[in-house]
Short mmCIF file of C-alpha atoms and ligand atoms in Angstrom, two decimals:
data_model
loop_
_atom_site.label_atom_id
_atom_site.label_comp_id
_atom_site.label_asym_id
_atom_site.label_seq_id
_atom_site.Cartn_x
_atom_site.Cartn_y
_atom_site.Cartn_z
CA MET A 1 -15.17 43.74 -9.85
CA SER A 2 -16.98 40.51 -10.73
CA MET A 3 -16.90 37.60 -8.32
CA ASN A 4 -17.30 33.86 -8.74
CA THR A 5 -19.56 31.72 -6.58
CA GLN A 6 -16.75 31.49 -4.04
CA GLY A 7 -16.60 35.25 -3.69
CA ARG A 8 -13.27 35.45 -5.50
CA PRO A 9 -12.55 38.12 -8.08
CA THR A 10 -12.69 36.80 -11.65
CA SER A 11 -11.51 37.89 -15.04
CA ALA A 12 -12.27 41.63 -14.89
CA GLY A 13 -9.39 43.54 -16.36
CA GLU A 14 -7.85 40.43 -17.80
CA ALA A 15 -8.38 41.43 -21.41
CA ALA A 16 -6.53 44.66 -20.77
CA ALA A 17 -3.73 42.77 -19.05
CA THR A 18 -3.19 40.34 -21.93
CA ALA A 19 -3.41 43.10 -24.51
CA HIS A 20 -0.58 45.00 -22.81
CA LYS A 21 2.70 43.45 -23.86
CA THR A 22 5.71 44.17 -21.69
CA PHE A 23 9.12 45.19 -22.99
CA THR A 24 10.94 42.40 -21.10
CA GLY A 25 8.45 39.65 -21.81
CA ASN A 26 8.02 39.33 -18.04
CA LYS A 27 4.54 39.52 -16.61
CA ALA A 28 5.12 41.12 -13.23
CA LEU A 29 6.33 38.27 -10.99
CA ASP A 30 6.08 35.79 -13.83
CA MET A 31 9.59 36.03 -15.31
CA GLU A 32 10.64 34.89 -18.77
CA GLU A 33 13.84 33.16 -17.73
CA PRO A 34 16.28 32.12 -20.47
CA LEU A 35 18.61 29.14 -20.17
CA ILE A 36 21.67 29.60 -18.02
CA PHE A 37 23.84 29.34 -21.14
CA GLU A 38 21.97 32.26 -22.62
CA ILE A 39 22.39 34.58 -19.66
CA GLY A 40 25.99 33.74 -18.75
CA ARG A 41 29.25 33.92 -20.65
CA THR A 42 31.90 31.26 -20.77
CA ASP A 43 34.76 33.77 -20.86
CA ILE A 44 34.10 35.24 -17.44
CA CYS A 45 34.13 33.80 -13.97
CA GLY A 46 31.59 34.75 -11.34
CA VAL A 47 34.11 34.77 -8.50
CA ASP A 48 37.58 36.23 -8.12
CA LEU A 49 40.14 33.45 -7.98
CA ASP A 50 43.82 34.09 -7.47
CA GLU A 51 46.17 32.82 -10.12
CA VAL A 52 47.77 29.68 -8.76
CA GLU A 53 51.56 29.91 -8.75
CA ASP A 54 53.72 27.00 -9.83
CA PHE A 55 50.73 24.88 -10.76
CA GLN A 56 51.85 21.43 -11.82
CA PRO A 57 48.99 19.42 -13.29
CA ARG A 58 49.22 15.78 -12.32
CA LEU A 59 46.66 14.48 -14.80
CA GLY A 60 49.18 13.73 -17.52
CA LYS A 61 47.50 13.01 -20.81
CA HIS A 62 44.07 13.21 -19.16
CA GLU A 63 44.37 16.94 -18.73
CA ARG A 64 41.58 18.91 -20.44
CA LYS A 65 42.73 20.51 -23.65
CA SER A 66 39.60 22.45 -24.58
CA GLU A 67 37.59 25.02 -22.69
CA ILE A 68 35.13 23.56 -20.20
CA GLY A 69 32.27 25.57 -21.70
CA LEU A 70 30.51 26.40 -18.44
CA VAL A 71 29.15 29.88 -17.98
CA GLY A 72 30.39 32.15 -15.24
CA LEU A 73 27.71 33.82 -13.18
CA SER A 74 28.05 35.75 -9.96
CA GLU A 75 26.34 34.44 -6.85
CA PRO A 76 23.36 36.83 -7.07
CA GLU A 77 22.92 36.06 -10.77
CA THR A 78 22.98 32.34 -10.05
CA MET A 79 20.50 32.75 -7.20
CA ARG A 80 18.12 34.76 -9.36
CA HIS A 81 18.25 32.26 -12.19
CA TYR A 82 17.27 29.31 -10.03
CA VAL A 83 14.77 31.22 -7.91
CA ARG A 84 13.02 32.45 -11.06
CA LEU A 85 12.91 28.94 -12.47
CA SER A 86 11.63 27.54 -9.20
CA ARG A 87 8.68 29.92 -9.38
CA ASN A 88 7.45 28.01 -12.42
CA ASN A 89 7.29 24.85 -10.35
CA TYR A 90 4.06 23.50 -8.96
CA ALA A 91 4.55 22.04 -5.49
CA ILE A 92 2.49 20.72 -2.63
CA ASP A 93 3.69 23.79 -0.71
CA ALA A 94 2.02 25.95 -3.39
CA GLY A 95 -1.34 24.25 -3.71
CA LEU A 96 -3.46 21.11 -3.75
CA TYR A 97 -1.68 18.42 -5.76
CA PRO A 98 -4.35 15.83 -6.59
CA LEU A 99 -2.09 13.45 -8.53
CA GLY A 100 -3.67 10.04 -7.92
CA SER A 101 -1.44 7.11 -6.97
CA CYS A 102 1.34 9.56 -6.02
CA THR A 103 0.21 10.59 -2.51
CA MET A 104 1.48 14.16 -2.75
CA LYS A 105 1.08 14.97 0.94
CA HIS A 106 2.43 17.77 3.09
CA ASN A 107 5.95 17.12 4.32
CA PRO A 108 6.10 18.37 7.92
CA ARG A 109 9.02 20.78 8.41
CA LEU A 110 10.01 18.86 11.51
CA ASN A 111 11.14 16.07 9.16
CA GLU A 112 13.44 18.50 7.37
CA LYS A 113 14.86 19.74 10.63
CA MET A 114 15.65 16.19 11.73
CA ALA A 115 17.13 15.21 8.35
CA ARG A 116 19.45 18.21 8.56
CA LEU A 117 20.86 17.37 11.99
CA PRO A 118 24.59 17.27 11.23
CA GLY A 119 24.94 13.71 12.56
CA PHE A 120 22.50 12.53 9.89
CA GLY A 121 22.85 15.18 7.20
CA ASP A 122 26.65 15.09 6.98
CA ILE A 123 27.09 11.37 7.32
CA HIS A 124 29.23 9.74 4.61
CA PRO A 125 28.76 6.15 3.43
CA LEU A 126 32.50 5.52 3.63
CA GLN A 127 33.11 6.80 7.15
CA PRO A 128 34.17 4.15 9.67
CA ILE A 129 31.32 1.95 10.90
CA SER A 130 32.44 2.66 14.46
CA THR A 131 31.20 6.26 13.97
CA THR A 132 27.77 5.42 12.50
CA ALA A 133 26.09 3.43 15.26
CA GLY A 134 23.33 6.05 15.59
CA ALA A 135 22.49 5.90 11.91
CA PHE A 136 22.19 2.11 12.01
CA GLU A 137 20.04 2.36 15.10
CA LEU A 138 17.74 4.74 13.24
CA ILE A 139 17.54 2.41 10.23
CA ASP A 140 16.76 -0.48 12.56
CA GLU A 141 14.08 1.50 14.39
CA LEU A 142 12.45 2.50 11.11
CA ALA A 143 12.59 -1.13 9.97
CA ARG A 144 10.79 -2.13 13.17
CA TRP A 145 7.99 0.40 12.47
CA LEU A 146 7.66 -0.83 8.90
CA MET A 147 7.38 -4.45 10.02
CA GLU A 148 4.95 -3.49 12.77
CA THR A 149 2.61 -1.52 10.47
CA THR A 150 2.68 -4.21 7.77
CA GLY A 151 2.58 -7.29 10.00
CA THR A 152 5.77 -8.78 8.55
CA SER A 153 9.01 -10.01 10.07
CA ALA A 154 11.71 -8.83 7.67
CA VAL A 155 12.44 -5.80 5.55
CA ALA A 156 15.05 -4.90 2.93
CA MET A 157 15.83 -1.23 3.45
CA SER A 158 18.16 -0.37 0.58
CA PRO A 159 15.89 0.02 -2.52
CA LYS A 160 15.72 3.64 -3.61
CA ALA A 161 12.17 3.89 -5.01
CA GLY A 162 8.97 1.95 -5.47
CA ALA A 163 10.03 0.47 -8.80
CA HIS A 164 13.42 -0.45 -7.34
CA GLY A 165 11.59 -2.12 -4.46
CA GLU A 166 9.52 -4.12 -6.93
CA GLN A 167 12.74 -5.32 -8.50
CA CYS A 168 14.11 -6.24 -5.07
CA GLY A 169 10.98 -8.17 -4.04
CA MET A 170 10.76 -9.98 -7.35
CA MET A 171 14.46 -10.89 -7.22
CA ALA A 172 13.87 -12.39 -3.76
CA ILE A 173 11.01 -14.41 -5.25
CA LYS A 174 13.15 -15.53 -8.17
CA LYS A 175 15.91 -16.59 -5.79
CA ALA A 176 13.44 -18.46 -3.55
CA LEU A 177 12.15 -20.42 -6.54
CA GLU A 178 15.68 -21.21 -7.66
CA ALA A 179 16.56 -22.33 -4.13
CA ARG A 180 13.57 -24.68 -4.31
CA GLY A 181 14.90 -25.98 -7.61
CA GLU A 182 11.88 -24.94 -9.60
CA PRO A 183 12.45 -21.75 -11.55
CA ARG A 184 9.19 -20.56 -13.11
CA SER A 185 8.49 -18.35 -16.11
CA ILE A 186 5.24 -16.42 -15.65
CA VAL A 187 4.12 -13.45 -13.56
CA LEU A 188 0.43 -12.55 -13.33
CA VAL A 189 -0.42 -8.84 -13.35
CA PRO A 190 -3.94 -7.33 -13.30
CA GLU A 191 -4.83 -4.99 -16.16
CA SER A 192 -5.17 -2.03 -13.81
CA ALA A 193 -1.55 -2.32 -12.59
CA HIS A 194 0.94 0.52 -12.62
CA GLY A 195 3.31 0.19 -15.57
CA THR A 196 6.25 -0.54 -13.30
CA ASN A 197 4.74 -3.94 -12.34
CA PRO A 198 4.84 -5.59 -15.79
CA ALA A 199 8.10 -3.74 -16.51
CA THR A 200 9.72 -5.25 -13.42
CA ALA A 201 8.55 -8.75 -14.28
CA ALA A 202 9.76 -8.37 -17.87
CA LEU A 203 13.12 -6.99 -16.72
CA LEU A 204 13.69 -10.16 -14.73
CA GLY A 205 12.89 -12.30 -17.77
CA TYR A 206 9.34 -13.30 -16.85
CA LYS A 207 6.47 -13.53 -19.28
CA VAL A 208 3.66 -11.23 -18.13
CA VAL A 209 0.11 -12.57 -18.24
CA ALA A 210 -2.68 -10.04 -17.65
CA ILE A 211 -5.63 -10.69 -15.35
CA PRO A 212 -8.77 -8.88 -16.55
CA ALA A 213 -10.60 -6.61 -14.13
CA ARG A 214 -14.14 -7.38 -12.96
CA GLU A 215 -17.04 -5.08 -13.80
CA ASP A 216 -16.48 -3.37 -10.44
CA GLY A 217 -12.77 -2.72 -11.01
CA THR A 218 -11.42 -5.40 -8.67
CA VAL A 219 -9.74 -8.74 -9.27
CA ASP A 220 -11.77 -11.94 -9.14
CA VAL A 221 -10.09 -14.90 -7.43
CA SER A 222 -11.56 -17.18 -10.08
CA ALA A 223 -9.78 -15.18 -12.82
CA VAL A 224 -6.52 -15.72 -10.94
CA GLN A 225 -7.31 -19.42 -10.45
CA GLU A 226 -8.05 -19.79 -14.14
CA LYS A 227 -4.54 -18.58 -15.04
CA LEU A 228 -2.96 -20.70 -12.31
CA ASP A 229 -4.65 -23.77 -13.79
CA LEU A 230 -3.82 -22.80 -17.36
CA TYR A 231 -0.12 -22.31 -16.55
CA LYS A 232 0.17 -25.02 -13.93
CA GLY A 233 3.54 -25.02 -12.16
CA GLU A 234 4.78 -22.07 -14.26
CA VAL A 235 3.47 -19.07 -12.32
CA ALA A 236 6.20 -17.52 -10.17
CA ALA A 237 4.14 -14.72 -8.65
CA LEU A 238 1.15 -12.44 -8.78
CA MET A 239 1.81 -8.71 -8.58
CA LEU A 240 -1.27 -7.05 -7.12
CA THR A 241 -1.78 -3.48 -5.94
CA ASN A 242 -3.95 -3.17 -2.85
CA PRO A 243 -5.85 -0.91 -2.47
CA ASN A 244 -5.82 -1.06 -6.26
CA THR A 245 -5.22 1.73 -8.74
CA CYS A 246 -8.98 2.27 -9.12
CA GLY A 247 -8.99 3.35 -5.46
CA LEU A 248 -10.71 0.16 -4.30
CA PHE A 249 -9.73 -2.36 -1.63
CA GLU A 250 -9.53 -5.83 -3.17
CA PRO A 251 -12.33 -7.71 -1.37
CA GLN A 252 -10.94 -11.15 -2.23
CA VAL A 253 -7.32 -10.43 -1.39
CA VAL A 254 -7.15 -13.21 1.24
CA GLU A 255 -8.63 -15.80 -1.14
CA ILE A 256 -6.30 -14.61 -3.90
CA ALA A 257 -3.28 -15.02 -1.58
CA LYS A 258 -4.40 -18.55 -0.72
CA ALA A 259 -4.86 -19.53 -4.38
CA ILE A 260 -1.39 -18.17 -5.21
CA HIS A 261 0.25 -20.02 -2.31
CA ASP A 262 -1.59 -23.26 -3.06
CA ALA A 263 -0.08 -23.08 -6.55
CA GLY A 264 3.41 -22.75 -5.05
CA ALA A 265 3.73 -19.13 -6.21
CA TYR A 266 4.41 -15.91 -4.32
CA PHE A 267 2.25 -12.87 -3.69
CA TYR A 268 3.96 -9.57 -4.51
CA CYS A 269 1.91 -6.61 -3.33
CA ASP A 270 2.49 -3.15 -4.78
CA GLY A 271 2.26 -1.04 -1.63
CA ALA A 272 2.18 2.39 -3.26
CA ASN A 273 -1.33 2.89 -1.91
CA PHE A 274 -0.43 1.97 1.67
CA ASN A 275 -1.51 5.47 2.77
CA ALA A 276 -5.12 4.28 2.65
CA ILE A 277 -4.70 1.50 5.20
CA VAL A 278 -1.88 2.30 7.66
CA GLY A 279 -3.12 1.33 11.12
CA LYS A 280 -6.26 -0.24 9.63
CA ALA A 281 -5.09 -3.41 7.87
CA ARG A 282 -1.73 -5.19 7.88
CA PRO A 283 -0.71 -6.57 4.47
CA GLY A 284 1.14 -9.42 6.23
CA ASP A 285 -2.18 -10.58 7.69
CA LEU A 286 -3.63 -10.60 4.16
CA GLY A 287 -1.01 -13.07 2.98
CA ILE A 288 1.53 -11.00 1.06
CA ASP A 289 5.08 -12.29 0.60
CA ALA A 290 6.73 -9.05 -0.45
CA MET A 291 5.59 -5.44 -0.63
CA HIS A 292 7.44 -2.22 -1.30
CA ILE A 293 6.54 0.84 0.70
CA ASN A 294 7.07 4.15 -1.04
CA LEU A 295 8.38 6.08 1.96
CA HIS A 296 8.14 9.20 -0.21
CA LYS A 297 4.41 8.70 -0.59
CA THR A 298 3.01 7.19 2.57
CA PHE A 299 5.49 8.63 5.04
CA SER A 300 5.93 12.12 3.51
CA THR A 301 9.14 13.60 2.03
CA PRO A 302 8.98 16.06 -0.84
CA HIS A 303 8.90 14.04 -4.05
CA GLY A 304 8.02 14.47 -7.67
CA GLY A 305 10.22 16.51 -9.97
CA GLY A 306 13.12 14.26 -9.10
CA GLY A 307 12.98 14.49 -5.32
CA PRO A 308 14.44 11.57 -3.44
CA GLY A 309 12.65 8.25 -3.24
CA SER A 310 12.97 5.26 -0.97
CA GLY A 311 11.26 1.90 -1.38
CA PRO A 312 11.96 -0.54 1.46
CA VAL A 313 10.48 -4.00 0.86
CA VAL A 314 8.84 -5.95 3.65
CA LEU A 315 9.15 -9.72 3.30
CA SER A 316 7.32 -12.75 4.60
CA ASP A 317 9.17 -15.48 6.52
CA ARG A 318 9.37 -17.45 3.28
CA LEU A 319 11.34 -14.72 1.53
CA ALA A 320 13.28 -13.25 4.48
CA PRO A 321 16.38 -15.47 3.97
CA PHE A 322 16.86 -14.02 0.47
CA ALA A 323 16.90 -10.32 1.45
CA PRO A 324 19.76 -8.45 -0.26
CA LEU A 325 23.03 -7.28 1.22
CA PRO A 326 23.81 -5.14 3.08
CA PHE A 327 21.56 -5.57 6.10
CA ILE A 328 21.61 -5.14 9.82
CA ARG A 329 21.50 -8.20 12.04
CA LYS A 330 20.32 -7.80 15.59
CA ASN A 331 22.02 -9.83 18.30
CA GLY A 332 20.16 -8.89 21.45
CA SER A 333 20.70 -5.15 21.69
CA GLU A 334 23.81 -5.27 19.47
CA LEU A 335 23.49 -4.27 15.85
CA GLU A 336 25.79 -5.99 13.42
CA VAL A 337 26.24 -4.64 9.90
CA ILE A 338 26.36 -7.45 7.35
CA GLU A 339 28.19 -6.29 4.25
CA THR A 340 29.71 -9.40 2.71
CA ARG A 341 28.91 -13.07 2.22
CA ASP A 342 31.58 -14.26 4.63
CA GLN A 343 29.55 -12.69 7.45
CA LEU A 344 26.45 -14.75 6.66
CA VAL A 345 25.12 -17.40 9.03
CA GLU A 346 22.95 -20.48 8.45
CA GLY A 347 19.59 -19.54 6.95
CA GLU A 348 20.79 -16.33 5.23
CA ASP A 349 21.02 -16.56 1.44
CA PRO A 350 20.86 -13.03 -0.05
CA PHE A 351 20.05 -12.81 -3.75
CA GLY A 352 22.67 -10.11 -4.17
CA ARG A 353 22.82 -6.39 -3.62
CA MET A 354 20.59 -3.55 -4.85
CA THR A 355 22.67 -0.49 -3.97
CA ALA A 356 26.22 0.37 -3.07
CA PHE A 357 25.33 1.33 0.48
CA HIS A 358 22.41 1.15 2.90
CA GLY A 359 19.80 3.25 1.13
CA GLN A 360 18.42 6.76 1.34
CA MET A 361 19.48 8.01 4.76
CA GLY A 362 17.75 11.39 4.49
CA MET A 363 14.48 9.68 3.71
CA PHE A 364 14.88 7.23 6.56
CA VAL A 365 15.21 10.16 8.95
CA ARG A 366 12.17 11.91 7.48
CA ALA A 367 10.01 8.78 7.55
CA LEU A 368 10.88 7.93 11.14
CA SER A 369 10.39 11.54 12.19
CA TYR A 370 6.95 11.44 10.54
CA MET A 371 6.06 8.18 12.29
CA LEU A 372 7.26 9.21 15.73
CA SER A 373 5.57 12.61 15.56
CA HIS A 374 2.27 11.04 14.49
CA GLY A 375 2.39 8.03 16.77
CA SER A 376 0.39 4.92 15.93
CA ASP A 377 -2.92 6.70 16.55
CA GLY A 378 -1.87 9.62 14.35
CA LEU A 379 -0.80 7.35 11.49
CA LYS A 380 -4.16 5.63 11.61
CA GLN A 381 -5.95 8.96 11.63
CA ALA A 382 -3.94 10.19 8.66
CA SER A 383 -5.18 7.17 6.67
CA GLU A 384 -8.75 7.72 7.80
CA ASP A 385 -8.59 11.40 6.85
CA ALA A 386 -7.07 10.55 3.46
CA VAL A 387 -9.98 8.20 2.75
CA LEU A 388 -12.50 10.72 4.08
CA ASN A 389 -11.09 13.50 1.88
CA ALA A 390 -11.22 11.34 -1.26
CA ASN A 391 -14.84 10.44 -0.52
CA TYR A 392 -15.66 14.10 0.13
CA VAL A 393 -14.40 14.92 -3.36
CA ARG A 394 -16.29 11.92 -4.79
CA VAL A 395 -19.60 12.99 -3.29
CA GLY A 396 -19.01 16.60 -4.30
CA LEU A 397 -18.57 15.65 -7.95
CA GLN A 398 -20.45 12.42 -8.59
CA ASP A 399 -23.60 14.09 -9.93
CA LEU A 400 -21.59 15.91 -12.62
CA MET A 401 -18.65 13.65 -13.39
CA THR A 402 -18.87 9.90 -14.05
CA LEU A 403 -17.77 7.18 -11.65
CA PRO A 404 -16.97 4.07 -13.70
CA TYR A 405 -17.77 1.71 -10.83
CA GLY A 406 -20.87 3.34 -9.42
CA GLU A 407 -21.55 5.60 -6.47
CA LYS A 408 -19.89 3.63 -3.73
CA PRO A 409 -17.16 4.52 -1.24
CA CYS A 410 -13.57 4.57 -2.45
CA MET A 411 -10.30 4.40 -0.53
CA HIS A 412 -7.82 7.29 -0.55
CA GLU A 413 -8.34 8.21 -4.21
CA VAL A 414 -11.37 8.55 -6.43
CA LEU A 415 -11.46 7.46 -10.06
CA PHE A 416 -13.62 9.21 -12.64
CA ASP A 417 -13.85 8.43 -16.35
CA ASP A 418 -14.56 10.85 -19.20
CA THR A 419 -18.11 9.76 -20.08
CA PHE A 420 -19.37 13.09 -18.70
CA LEU A 421 -17.46 14.86 -21.47
CA ASP A 422 -19.23 12.90 -24.23
CA GLY A 423 -20.61 15.25 -26.86
CA THR A 424 -19.02 18.37 -25.37
CA GLY A 425 -16.06 18.45 -27.76
CA VAL A 426 -13.79 18.74 -24.72
CA THR A 427 -11.22 15.97 -24.24
CA THR A 428 -9.76 14.64 -21.00
CA LEU A 429 -6.52 16.39 -21.89
CA ASP A 430 -8.30 19.72 -22.53
CA PHE A 431 -9.97 19.39 -19.16
CA ALA A 432 -6.62 18.85 -17.45
CA LYS A 433 -5.10 21.87 -19.20
CA ALA A 434 -8.01 24.07 -18.12
CA MET A 435 -7.31 23.03 -14.51
CA ILE A 436 -3.82 24.52 -14.89
CA ASP A 437 -5.38 27.90 -15.67
CA GLU A 438 -7.30 27.61 -12.41
CA GLY A 439 -4.04 27.12 -10.51
CA TYR A 440 -4.31 23.38 -9.95
CA HIS A 441 -1.95 20.63 -10.91
CA PRO A 442 -4.14 18.20 -12.87
CA MET A 443 -5.08 14.86 -11.37
CA THR A 444 -3.53 11.69 -12.79
CA MET A 445 -4.83 11.44 -16.35
CA TYR A 446 -5.38 8.34 -18.50
CA PHE A 447 -4.30 5.97 -15.70
CA PRO A 448 -5.34 3.32 -14.83
CA LEU A 449 -5.89 2.08 -18.37
CA VAL A 450 -8.92 -0.03 -17.46
CA VAL A 451 -11.30 2.92 -17.76
CA HIS A 452 -11.69 5.34 -20.67
CA GLY A 453 -10.14 8.77 -20.11
CA ALA A 454 -9.31 8.05 -16.47
CA MET A 455 -9.04 10.94 -14.00
CA LEU A 456 -7.65 9.72 -10.70
CA ILE A 457 -7.90 12.21 -7.84
CA GLU A 458 -6.02 11.78 -4.58
CA PRO A 459 -6.37 14.80 -2.32
CA THR A 460 -4.53 13.20 0.65
CA GLU A 461 -5.16 13.98 4.29
CA SER A 462 -3.23 17.26 4.00
CA GLU A 463 -6.18 19.27 2.63
CA SER A 464 -8.58 21.23 4.78
CA ARG A 465 -12.29 21.23 4.12
CA ALA A 466 -12.06 24.77 2.74
CA SER A 467 -9.39 23.67 0.29
CA LEU A 468 -11.46 20.68 -0.84
CA ASP A 469 -14.55 22.89 -1.21
CA LEU A 470 -12.71 25.27 -3.52
CA PHE A 471 -11.29 22.37 -5.54
CA VAL A 472 -14.73 20.77 -5.93
CA ALA A 473 -16.29 24.12 -6.84
CA THR A 474 -13.59 24.70 -9.45
CA LEU A 475 -14.10 21.30 -11.07
CA ARG A 476 -17.87 21.81 -11.01
CA ASP A 477 -17.44 25.14 -12.73
CA LEU A 478 -15.24 23.53 -15.39
CA VAL A 479 -17.70 20.69 -15.99
CA MET A 480 -20.63 23.14 -16.31
CA SER A 481 -18.59 25.19 -18.71
CA ALA A 482 -17.80 22.13 -20.86
CA LYS A 483 -21.43 21.03 -20.83
CA SER A 484 -22.71 24.45 -21.82
CA GLY A 485 -20.52 24.56 -24.91
CA GLU A 486 -17.82 26.96 -23.73
CA THR A 487 -15.18 24.99 -25.61
CA GLU A 488 -12.91 28.03 -25.98
CA ARG A 489 -12.01 27.78 -22.30
CA PHE A 490 -10.57 24.31 -22.97
CA ALA A 491 -9.35 24.23 -26.56
CA GLY A 492 -6.48 26.65 -26.05
CA ALA A 493 -5.83 26.02 -22.37
CA PRO A 494 -3.63 26.70 -20.54
CA TYR A 495 -3.96 30.41 -21.32
CA HIS A 496 -2.24 31.69 -18.19
CA ALA A 497 0.70 29.31 -17.75
CA PRO A 498 4.22 30.49 -18.61
CA ARG A 499 4.08 28.07 -21.56
CA ARG A 500 0.96 27.27 -23.55
CA ARG A 501 0.07 23.84 -24.80
CA LEU A 502 3.21 22.06 -25.92
CA ASP A 503 3.51 19.85 -28.96
CA GLU A 504 3.87 16.66 -26.94
CA THR A 505 4.15 14.42 -30.00
CA SER A 506 7.11 16.33 -31.43
CA ALA A 507 8.67 16.55 -27.98
CA ALA A 508 8.53 12.76 -27.71
CA ARG A 509 9.37 11.91 -31.32
CA LYS A 510 11.88 14.63 -32.18
CA PRO A 511 13.41 15.78 -28.90
CA ILE A 512 16.13 18.41 -29.20
CA LEU A 513 18.67 17.13 -26.72
CA LYS A 514 21.61 19.38 -27.49
CA TRP A 515 21.69 23.09 -26.87
CA THR A 516 23.32 25.18 -29.57
CA PRO A 517 24.25 28.79 -28.90
CA PRO A 518 21.91 31.34 -30.46
CA ALA A 519 23.23 34.60 -31.86
CA PRO A 520 24.18 36.81 -28.90
CA ALA A 521 21.25 38.89 -27.70
CA GLN A 522 21.64 42.63 -28.18
CA VAL A 523 19.78 44.97 -25.89
CA GLU A 524 19.85 48.36 -27.58
CA PRO A 525 19.02 51.31 -25.37
CA LEU A 526 16.09 53.21 -26.75
CA VAL A 527 16.87 56.72 -27.81
CA PRO A 528 14.25 59.37 -28.37
CA ALA A 529 13.62 60.13 -32.04
CA GLU A 530 15.36 63.32 -33.21
C1 LIG B 601 4.31 5.35 -7.53
C2 LIG B 601 3.92 3.99 -7.88
C3 LIG B 601 4.88 3.01 -8.22
C4 LIG B 601 6.35 3.32 -8.45
O1 LIG B 601 6.97 3.95 -7.39
P1 LIG B 601 8.24 4.91 -7.61
O2 LIG B 601 8.65 5.25 -6.23
O3 LIG B 601 7.76 6.06 -8.42
O4 LIG B 601 9.27 4.11 -8.35
C5 LIG B 601 4.44 1.72 -8.43
N1 LIG B 601 3.14 1.41 -8.35
C6 LIG B 601 2.19 2.32 -8.04
C7 LIG B 601 0.75 1.89 -7.93
C8 LIG B 601 2.55 3.65 -7.81
O5 LIG B 601 1.62 4.55 -7.53
#
């Protein structure tokens, strides 16, 4: 058997394996799973239900006339279908998930245990408030930790994701400007920003003006000042990510905050990268007015693939009065739930409401469980380890891959560009697809847009040194392969995934959104020839 430099068996026997086609299309544990509509039938029911006697429908003319069209599967058939599908899923529990800007970290199982405690897990938003004191206490305790770690004095808990939090923070800013009697029309956003930043500003009717990045990938206070002067009295806010999406801490963030405030505008900070600085720097001390915290990134919780999100927004004193309903007011040790405007007191002027209820309870439990089990020293260490791991990857690859901003320390993620692929005939996309064959989820590709062919790697603190070593060795092997002209390895990749390279253009331009039944599959038993 041949081995790679890591002592792992390589492709011996592979040719034989691919040549041998199976009857079912399955490849051992890799199952070819059809759609549920293809395996089930609509005319059968997976469970035995008694005929209901004397059934009197009470829906009147709303009663369904046609068949419902759902397939009937038994419990084991249903289980198998979803378990087989789930095996095609990449997850942080399956391997390193280096998706930059997403902080795909391990979610401690203790969090899950806490979130499933019946008192939290079974709680219903419409049950009487007299029965939910514990839940409100938990939300209040989590709020206290969020304010403590960010150095702020207010937090809106209800937003359900980072982007939703951006909307919340920017609506508070809009309301504050209106309250001052000077609505403004422009929001400044650096070129390296996540797409949700300009989208949020545009959604609220602002004109977005881009701030160019400096040679070193950070924002220059003079570039901000230039726009503030150009659009005097019109700039509502700056939306800045810190650490930024190039994995760098903005060195002039304090000066930038001052310039923004001197111009009567507000400083919105995108806090998606908070994992790099928890316990090290408090955004409130840096002068932010509003910042969302992606609980599902910084404070664990399984996310991606539609998992739950939660994006509480911490607010400065200047924005605190405009925090949305509902919220919890603390009177000494008493917690009062403020649901409606008639409960407001002097100084409270909410801009409105983001969600029907109080937010993502399951995530609140997970985040607080994560915080309490780490403690303040543990949270700080997690950030330090996240930064250390990213720099370990940087140093392991910087001689072979290209760092757009030079060989200097990064925060919790390291940004490469695709200059190292010049002349190889291998594209950034090919490189990502070849990583899939090696069993890795690719890093974030083509973002941020400020560098060509961006590859943004965020290993997080979850990875051991052994895991990082194997990842670095794998990428080194891929780079060497590209540089020595082995384009085959990339051009058709992924070779080993359940699906090969998809036609992404057709998928985007001509999506097939409606399933139509194929001719029923016939499995004919084979009979020996006479
Ligand atoms: C993830 C992310 C967002 C959006 O957060 P969601 O929770 O996905 O809505 C915004 N900005 C940056 C920099 C991010 O990484």
